[in-house]
Coordinates of C-alpha atoms and ligand atoms in Angstrom, one line a residue:
M26 CA 8.6 15.4 9.6
D27 CA 9.0 14.6 13.2
Q28 CA 5.7 13.3 14.1
A29 CA 6.2 11.7 17.5
R30 CA 3.0 11.4 19.3
P31 CA 2.2 9.0 22.2
A32 CA -0.4 6.5 21.4
Q33 CA -3.9 7.1 22.7
R34 CA -5.6 5.1 20.0
G35 CA -5.6 1.4 19.7
N36 CA -8.1 -0.9 21.3
N37 CA -5.9 -2.8 23.5
L38 CA -2.5 -2.6 25.4
D39 CA -0.6 -4.4 22.7
D40 CA -1.6 -1.9 20.0
V41 CA -0.6 0.9 22.3
R42 CA 2.8 -0.7 23.0
R43 CA 3.5 -1.4 19.3
N44 CA 2.7 2.2 18.4
N45 CA 5.0 3.4 21.2
L46 CA 7.7 1.2 20.1
A47 CA 7.4 2.8 16.6
I48 CA 7.5 6.3 18.0
V49 CA 10.8 5.6 19.8
L50 CA 12.5 3.8 17.0
G51 CA 11.3 6.6 14.6
L52 CA 12.9 9.3 16.8
A53 CA 16.2 7.3 16.8
H54 CA 15.9 6.8 13.0
V55 CA 15.1 10.4 12.1
R56 CA 17.6 12.0 14.5
G57 CA 20.4 9.5 14.3
R58 CA 20.7 9.6 18.0
V59 CA 18.4 10.5 20.8
S60 CA 18.6 10.5 24.6
R61 CA 16.1 8.8 26.9
A62 CA 15.3 12.2 28.4
E63 CA 14.5 13.6 24.9
V64 CA 12.2 10.6 24.2
T65 CA 10.5 11.2 27.5
K66 CA 10.0 14.9 26.8
V67 CA 8.8 14.5 23.2
T68 CA 6.3 11.6 23.8
G69 CA 5.0 12.6 27.3
L70 CA 5.5 9.0 28.4
N71 CA 6.9 8.4 31.8
R72 CA 10.6 7.4 32.4
S73 CA 9.9 3.7 33.2
T74 CA 7.6 3.2 30.2
V75 CA 10.4 4.7 28.0
G76 CA 12.9 2.5 29.7
G77 CA 10.8 -0.6 28.9
L78 CA 10.3 0.4 25.3
V79 CA 14.1 1.0 24.8
A80 CA 14.8 -2.4 26.4
E81 CA 12.4 -4.1 23.9
L82 CA 14.0 -2.3 20.9
V83 CA 17.4 -3.4 22.1
E84 CA 16.2 -7.0 22.4
L85 CA 14.8 -6.8 18.9
G86 CA 18.2 -5.9 17.8
L87 CA 17.1 -2.5 16.3
V88 CA 18.9 0.0 18.6
V89 CA 21.9 0.1 21.0
E90 CA 22.3 2.3 24.0
Q91 CA 25.4 4.3 24.4
E92 CA 26.9 6.1 27.4
P93 CA 25.6 9.7 27.9
D94 CA 27.6 12.5 26.4
A95 CA 30.2 13.7 28.8
A96 CA 29.6 17.3 27.8
S97 CA 25.8 17.1 27.9
H98 CA 23.7 19.8 29.4
A99 CA 23.0 20.1 33.1
G100 CA 20.7 17.6 34.9
R101 CA 20.9 13.9 35.2
P102 CA 22.8 12.4 32.2
S103 CA 20.6 10.3 30.0
A104 CA 21.6 7.2 28.0
I105 CA 21.7 7.8 24.1
I106 CA 19.7 5.6 21.9
V107 CA 21.1 5.0 18.3
P108 CA 19.9 2.7 15.5
R109 CA 21.9 -0.4 15.1
P110 CA 24.5 0.2 12.3
D111 CA 24.1 -3.4 10.9
I112 CA 20.4 -3.1 10.1
V113 CA 20.3 -2.2 6.3
A114 CA 18.1 -2.1 3.3
I115 CA 19.0 -2.5 -0.3
A116 CA 18.1 0.5 -2.6
V117 CA 17.5 0.2 -6.3
N118 CA 17.0 2.9 -9.0
P119 CA 16.5 1.8 -12.5
E120 CA 17.1 4.6 -15.0
V121 CA 17.4 5.0 -18.8
D122 CA 21.1 4.7 -18.8
A123 CA 22.0 2.8 -15.6
V124 CA 20.8 0.8 -12.6
T125 CA 22.1 2.1 -9.3
I126 CA 22.1 -0.2 -6.3
G127 CA 22.9 0.9 -2.8
L128 CA 23.2 -0.3 0.7
V129 CA 21.7 2.0 3.3
S130 CA 21.7 1.8 7.1
L131 CA 18.7 2.5 9.4
S132 CA 20.1 5.9 10.3
G133 CA 20.0 6.9 6.6
E134 CA 23.8 6.4 5.8
V135 CA 24.6 5.3 2.4
L136 CA 27.2 2.6 3.0
K137 CA 27.7 1.5 -0.7
R138 CA 26.5 2.9 -4.0
I139 CA 27.1 1.1 -7.2
R140 CA 26.1 2.6 -10.6
Y141 CA 25.9 -0.1 -13.4
D142 CA 25.8 1.7 -16.7
T143 CA 23.6 -0.1 -19.3
A144 CA 24.2 0.0 -23.1
H145 CA 20.5 0.6 -23.7
V146 CA 17.3 1.3 -21.8
P147 CA 17.0 -1.7 -19.5
T148 CA 14.0 -4.0 -19.6
P149 CA 12.4 -5.1 -16.3
Q150 CA 14.0 -8.5 -16.5
E151 CA 17.5 -7.0 -17.2
V152 CA 17.1 -4.9 -14.1
V153 CA 16.2 -7.9 -12.1
N154 CA 19.2 -9.7 -13.4
I155 CA 21.6 -6.7 -12.7
V156 CA 20.3 -6.4 -9.1
T157 CA 20.5 -10.0 -8.5
A158 CA 24.0 -10.2 -9.8
V159 CA 25.2 -7.2 -7.6
V160 CA 23.4 -8.5 -4.6
A161 CA 25.0 -12.0 -5.2
G162 CA 28.4 -10.2 -5.2
M163 CA 27.6 -8.6 -1.9
R164 CA 26.0 -11.7 -0.3
G165 CA 29.0 -12.8 1.8
E166 CA 29.4 -9.3 3.3
L167 CA 25.6 -9.1 3.8
D168 CA 25.4 -12.4 5.6
R169 CA 28.5 -11.7 7.7
S170 CA 28.0 -8.2 8.7
F171 CA 24.5 -7.0 8.2
R172 CA 20.8 -7.9 8.7
T173 CA 18.9 -6.9 5.5
V174 CA 15.4 -5.8 6.1
G175 CA 14.3 -5.7 2.4
V176 CA 14.6 -3.9 -0.8
G177 CA 13.2 -0.5 -1.9
V178 CA 13.0 0.5 -5.6
A179 CA 12.6 4.2 -6.7
V180 CA 11.0 3.9 -10.2
P181 CA 10.9 6.7 -12.7
G182 CA 7.2 6.3 -13.5
L183 CA 3.7 5.7 -12.0
V184 CA 3.6 3.0 -9.4
R185 CA 0.4 1.7 -7.9
A186 CA 0.6 2.0 -4.1
D187 CA -1.2 -1.2 -3.1
D188 CA 0.7 -3.8 -5.1
G189 CA 3.8 -2.0 -6.3
E190 CA 3.0 -2.6 -10.0
V191 CA 4.7 -0.2 -12.4
V192 CA 1.7 1.1 -14.4
V193 CA 3.8 3.1 -16.8
A194 CA 7.4 4.2 -16.7
P195 CA 7.4 6.2 -20.0
H196 CA 11.1 6.7 -20.5
L197 CA 11.9 3.1 -19.6
D198 CA 9.0 2.0 -21.8
W199 CA 7.7 -0.3 -19.1
H200 CA 3.9 -0.9 -19.0
N201 CA 2.0 -2.8 -16.3
V202 CA 5.1 -4.5 -14.9
P203 CA 4.7 -6.4 -11.6
F204 CA 8.2 -5.3 -10.8
S205 CA 8.2 -5.7 -7.0
A206 CA 6.9 -9.3 -7.3
M207 CA 9.6 -10.1 -10.0
L208 CA 12.5 -8.7 -8.0
S209 CA 11.1 -10.3 -4.7
D210 CA 11.0 -13.7 -6.3
A211 CA 14.6 -13.4 -7.6
L212 CA 16.1 -12.1 -4.4
G213 CA 14.0 -13.8 -1.8
L214 CA 13.5 -10.6 0.0
P215 CA 10.5 -8.3 0.5
V216 CA 10.4 -5.5 -2.1
V217 CA 8.5 -2.2 -2.1
S218 CA 8.4 0.0 -5.2
A219 CA 7.4 3.6 -5.5
N220 CA 7.7 6.6 -7.8
D221 CA 11.2 8.0 -7.6
A222 CA 10.1 11.6 -6.9
S223 CA 7.9 10.3 -4.0
A224 CA 10.8 8.4 -2.7
G225 CA 13.0 11.4 -3.0
I226 CA 10.7 13.7 -1.2
T227 CA 10.3 11.2 1.7
A228 CA 14.1 11.2 2.1
E229 CA 14.5 15.0 1.8
S230 CA 11.6 15.4 4.3
T231 CA 13.1 13.1 6.8
F232 CA 16.8 13.7 6.5
G233 CA 17.4 16.7 4.1
S234 CA 16.2 20.3 3.6
G235 CA 12.5 19.4 4.4
R236 CA 13.3 18.6 7.9
E237 CA 12.0 21.9 9.3
A238 CA 9.2 22.7 6.8
N239 CA 5.7 21.1 7.3
D240 CA 4.3 22.2 3.9
H241 CA 6.6 21.8 1.0
I242 CA 6.7 21.0 -2.7
Y243 CA 9.5 18.9 -4.2
L244 CA 10.5 18.8 -7.8
N245 CA 13.2 16.3 -9.0
G246 CA 14.8 16.3 -12.5
G247 CA 16.5 13.2 -13.6
A248 CA 17.5 11.5 -16.9
S249 CA 13.8 10.3 -17.3
G250 CA 12.4 13.7 -16.7
I251 CA 10.7 15.6 -14.0
G252 CA 8.6 14.3 -11.1
G253 CA 7.5 15.8 -7.8
G254 CA 5.7 15.4 -4.6
I255 CA 3.6 17.4 -2.2
V256 CA 4.1 17.3 1.6
I257 CA 1.1 18.7 3.5
N258 CA 1.3 19.1 7.3
G259 CA 4.3 16.8 7.4
S260 CA 2.9 14.0 5.3
L261 CA 3.4 13.1 1.6
Y262 CA 0.1 13.6 -0.2
P263 CA -0.4 10.5 -2.4
G264 CA -3.7 11.3 -4.2
V265 CA -6.4 8.6 -4.4
S266 CA -4.1 6.0 -6.0
G267 CA -0.6 7.3 -5.3
F268 CA 0.0 9.3 -8.5
A269 CA -0.1 12.9 -7.1
G270 CA 2.7 15.4 -7.8
E271 CA 3.2 15.1 -11.5
F272 CA 4.4 18.7 -11.9
G273 CA 6.3 17.5 -14.9
H274 CA 3.1 17.7 -16.9
S275 CA 2.0 21.1 -16.2
L276 CA 1.8 23.4 -19.3
V277 CA 4.7 25.8 -19.5
N278 CA 5.0 26.6 -23.2
S279 CA 1.8 26.7 -25.4
G280 CA 4.0 26.6 -28.5
G281 CA 6.0 23.6 -27.1
V282 CA 6.7 20.1 -28.4
L283 CA 4.5 17.0 -28.1
C284 CA 5.0 15.2 -24.7
H285 CA 4.6 11.4 -24.2
C286 CA 1.5 12.2 -22.1
G287 CA -0.2 13.4 -25.2
A288 CA -0.1 17.2 -24.3
Y289 CA 2.1 19.9 -25.8
G290 CA 4.6 22.1 -23.9
C291 CA 4.9 20.3 -20.7
L292 CA 7.6 21.2 -18.2
D293 CA 8.9 17.7 -18.8
T294 CA 9.5 18.4 -22.5
E295 CA 10.8 21.9 -22.2
V296 CA 13.3 21.5 -19.3
R297 CA 15.4 18.5 -19.9
Q298 CA 18.7 17.2 -18.6
S299 CA 19.7 15.9 -22.0
A300 CA 19.6 19.4 -23.4
L301 CA 21.9 20.7 -20.7
L302 CA 24.3 17.8 -21.1
A303 CA 24.4 18.4 -24.9
A304 CA 25.2 22.1 -24.5
V305 CA 28.3 21.5 -22.4
A306 CA 29.3 18.5 -24.5
L307 CA 28.7 15.8 -21.9
D308 CA 26.9 12.6 -22.7
A309 CA 24.3 10.9 -20.4
A310 CA 26.8 8.7 -18.7
D311 CA 28.5 11.9 -17.3
S312 CA 25.3 13.4 -15.9
E313 CA 27.0 13.5 -12.4
Q314 CA 29.6 15.9 -13.8
L315 CA 26.9 18.4 -15.1
E316 CA 26.9 20.4 -12.0
S317 CA 30.8 20.9 -11.9
V318 CA 30.9 21.8 -15.6
L319 CA 28.1 24.4 -15.3
T320 CA 29.3 25.8 -12.0
A321 CA 32.8 26.3 -13.5
Q322 CA 31.3 28.1 -16.5
F323 CA 29.1 30.4 -14.4
A324 CA 32.0 31.2 -12.2
R325 CA 34.2 32.5 -15.1
A326 CA 34.9 36.2 -15.3
E327 CA 33.5 36.2 -18.8
G328 CA 30.5 34.2 -17.7
P329 CA 29.2 31.0 -19.5
D330 CA 29.1 30.3 -23.2
A331 CA 26.4 32.3 -24.8
A332 CA 24.5 29.2 -25.9
V333 CA 24.7 27.7 -22.4
L334 CA 23.5 30.9 -20.8
E335 CA 20.6 31.1 -23.1
L336 CA 19.6 27.5 -22.5
V337 CA 19.9 27.9 -18.7
N338 CA 17.8 31.2 -18.9
R339 CA 15.2 29.5 -21.0
Q340 CA 14.9 26.4 -18.8
I341 CA 14.8 28.4 -15.7
G342 CA 12.1 30.6 -17.3
F343 CA 9.9 27.5 -17.9
L344 CA 10.7 26.1 -14.4
A345 CA 9.5 29.5 -12.9
E346 CA 6.4 29.4 -15.0
S347 CA 5.5 26.0 -13.6
L348 CA 6.4 26.9 -10.0
R349 CA 4.3 30.1 -10.3
G350 CA 1.2 28.1 -10.6
T351 CA 2.3 25.6 -7.9
V352 CA 3.0 28.4 -5.4
N353 CA -0.4 30.0 -6.1
I354 CA -2.3 26.7 -5.6
F355 CA -0.4 25.2 -2.6
N356 CA 1.0 28.4 -0.8
P357 CA 3.9 26.2 0.3
E358 CA 6.6 27.2 2.8
L359 CA 9.4 25.6 0.9
V360 CA 10.0 24.5 -2.7
I361 CA 12.8 21.9 -2.8
L362 CA 14.6 21.3 -6.1
G363 CA 16.5 18.0 -6.7
G364 CA 18.6 16.5 -9.4
F365 CA 19.5 18.7 -12.3
L366 CA 16.7 21.2 -11.3
G367 CA 18.9 21.7 -8.2
T368 CA 21.8 22.4 -10.4
L369 CA 19.9 25.0 -12.4
Y370 CA 18.8 26.7 -9.2
A371 CA 22.5 26.5 -7.8
V372 CA 24.0 28.3 -10.8
A373 CA 21.4 31.0 -11.1
P374 CA 19.3 31.3 -7.9
E375 CA 18.3 34.9 -8.3
L376 CA 16.9 34.2 -11.8
L377 CA 14.6 31.4 -10.5
E378 CA 13.4 33.3 -7.4
S379 CA 12.7 36.5 -9.2
G380 CA 11.1 34.5 -12.0
V381 CA 8.6 33.0 -9.6
R382 CA 8.1 36.1 -7.4
D383 CA 7.4 38.4 -10.4
R384 CA 4.6 36.1 -11.6
A385 CA 3.0 34.5 -8.5
L386 CA 0.3 36.1 -6.5
M387 CA 1.0 38.6 -3.8
G388 CA 0.2 36.4 -0.8
P389 CA 1.8 33.1 -1.6
R390 CA 5.0 34.6 -3.3
E391 CA 5.9 36.4 0.0
D392 CA 5.8 33.2 2.0
V393 CA 7.8 30.8 -0.1
R394 CA 11.4 29.9 0.2
F395 CA 13.5 27.8 -2.2
A396 CA 16.2 25.3 -1.4
R397 CA 18.0 22.6 -3.4
A398 CA 17.8 19.0 -2.2
E399 CA 20.6 18.4 0.3
L400 CA 21.1 14.7 -0.2
G401 CA 22.6 15.0 -3.7
L402 CA 23.5 11.7 -5.3
D403 CA 22.4 9.8 -2.2
L404 CA 18.8 11.2 -2.4
L405 CA 17.1 8.3 -4.3
M406 CA 19.2 5.6 -2.5
I407 CA 18.0 6.9 0.9
G408 CA 14.4 7.4 -0.4
A409 CA 14.3 3.9 -1.8
A410 CA 15.7 2.4 1.5
Q411 CA 13.1 4.3 3.3
L412 CA 10.4 2.3 1.3
A413 CA 12.0 -0.9 2.5
F414 CA 12.3 0.3 6.2
A415 CA 8.8 1.7 6.4
P416 CA 6.9 -1.5 7.4
M417 CA 9.5 -2.2 10.2
L418 CA 9.4 1.6 11.3
A419 CA 5.6 1.2 11.5
D420 CA 5.7 -1.9 13.6
P421 CA 9.2 -2.7 15.0
A422 CA 8.0 -5.8 16.7
S423 CA 7.6 -7.2 13.1
I424 CA 11.3 -7.3 12.5
D425 CA 11.7 -11.0 13.4
K426 CA 9.1 -11.9 10.8
A427 CA 10.8 -9.8 8.1
L428 CA 14.2 -11.2 8.7
G429 CA 12.8 -14.7 9.0
K430 CA 11.6 -14.3 5.4
A431 CA 14.9 -12.9 4.4
S432 CA 17.0 -15.9 5.5
Ligands
ZN530 ZN1 3.3 15.7 -20.5

C-alpha cells in the first residue's frame, strides 16, 4: 500500500510541507529504510526539498540518517533514512480468554508481547485494569528508553470510527462501551480503537502478504470468530460507518445453527477455532499450539485422525463456500487468510483453492490468488500499533503535541 505522492493539494505552503513530511516518513515507516535518492525518485521532489524534509524529520526525532550502504548500486551514494527505533506505540488486543499487550516500534517491529490469560471473559474495566498494570510494570523502561506515541486497541467487535466506541463485541458481551475514553483516562495516553480484522488487514497490507496487491480481501479467524476487511485500490474500505467486511456473517449452511447476529448458518458459526481445538484435545489457552498439532497430524504417513480430517474438510468446505461469493463480488487479486483460517489453509491448501475455483465464476476465479497472513502472532499487535501511529504518520509535525500529552 505504498501510496507516496507529492502534494499538489493544500491551499498554502504549510499544508504542502506537512503533506510532504508525511510522505517521506511514510516511506521510511513502510520500507524500514529508504535512501534519499529513492525518496527523490518516488516523490518527484527535488533533492534540496527532500534534504529539507529529512532534516525536519530528524529534528522532530522521528528518523535518523545512516551512512550509505557500501555495496550500493552505481551512482552517487545516498544517505539512508530509517525510523527512530525508540518511537513506540502500545498495542492491546482483548479476547475472550486473554488480553495481549505489546510494544511496537515505528518500523513495525514487535519489541515485547505479553499474553495475560484471564479466568473468564474480561469486562471492559478488567481489560483497562490489566493494561494499566502491565504498562505500570514497563513504565521505568518506557520512560528511560522510549517515546510512546499512544495506544492502539484491536477489538473483536464493531467499533465506531469517529469516537472509538465499541458498539458491540458479541463474544466479549460488550455493548456500547466507550473503551478508548476509559483506557485513555487510565493511562494518560491517546487511545485509538478499531475492529481487530480491520487492524489486521492494515498490518498485512503494510508489512505482510498484501504489500504487492492493491485489491485484496482479508479474513481473520480468532477465538472470538471471523472478521474481515476489503482493500480496494490500496485503501481499506470502511463502509459508511466503519463496519464493512463482516464476512463472518455470510450464509454458508442453510441447515446451520443460530448465530448471535440472529441468522442461521453463518460462516462464523460453522467454522470455529474452538471446534478445531477440541478435535485435537487442546483447550483455548493452547490456541497458539493449534497449528503445530494440526501440521504434525497432516504430515503423518497415515494422515490425520479421521475425526480431525473430517472436521478440517467440513470447515474448509464452508470457508470455500463463503469465499466463492466474495471472489464473485469483488474480483480480488488476493485473498489473505489470518489466524486459524491461515492454519486451515496451510494444512490443506489444495482443498481450499479447488473448493473456491470449482464454485466461483469463470472470470474472477482465474485471477485470484490465496496467501496466508505473514505476520502470524504479531499481526494484531502491529495492526493495533498502526492505529496509534496513524495520526503521527498523517501529520509528523504533530508529534510534539502527541508526546506533550503523554508526559
Ligand atoms: Zn451471523
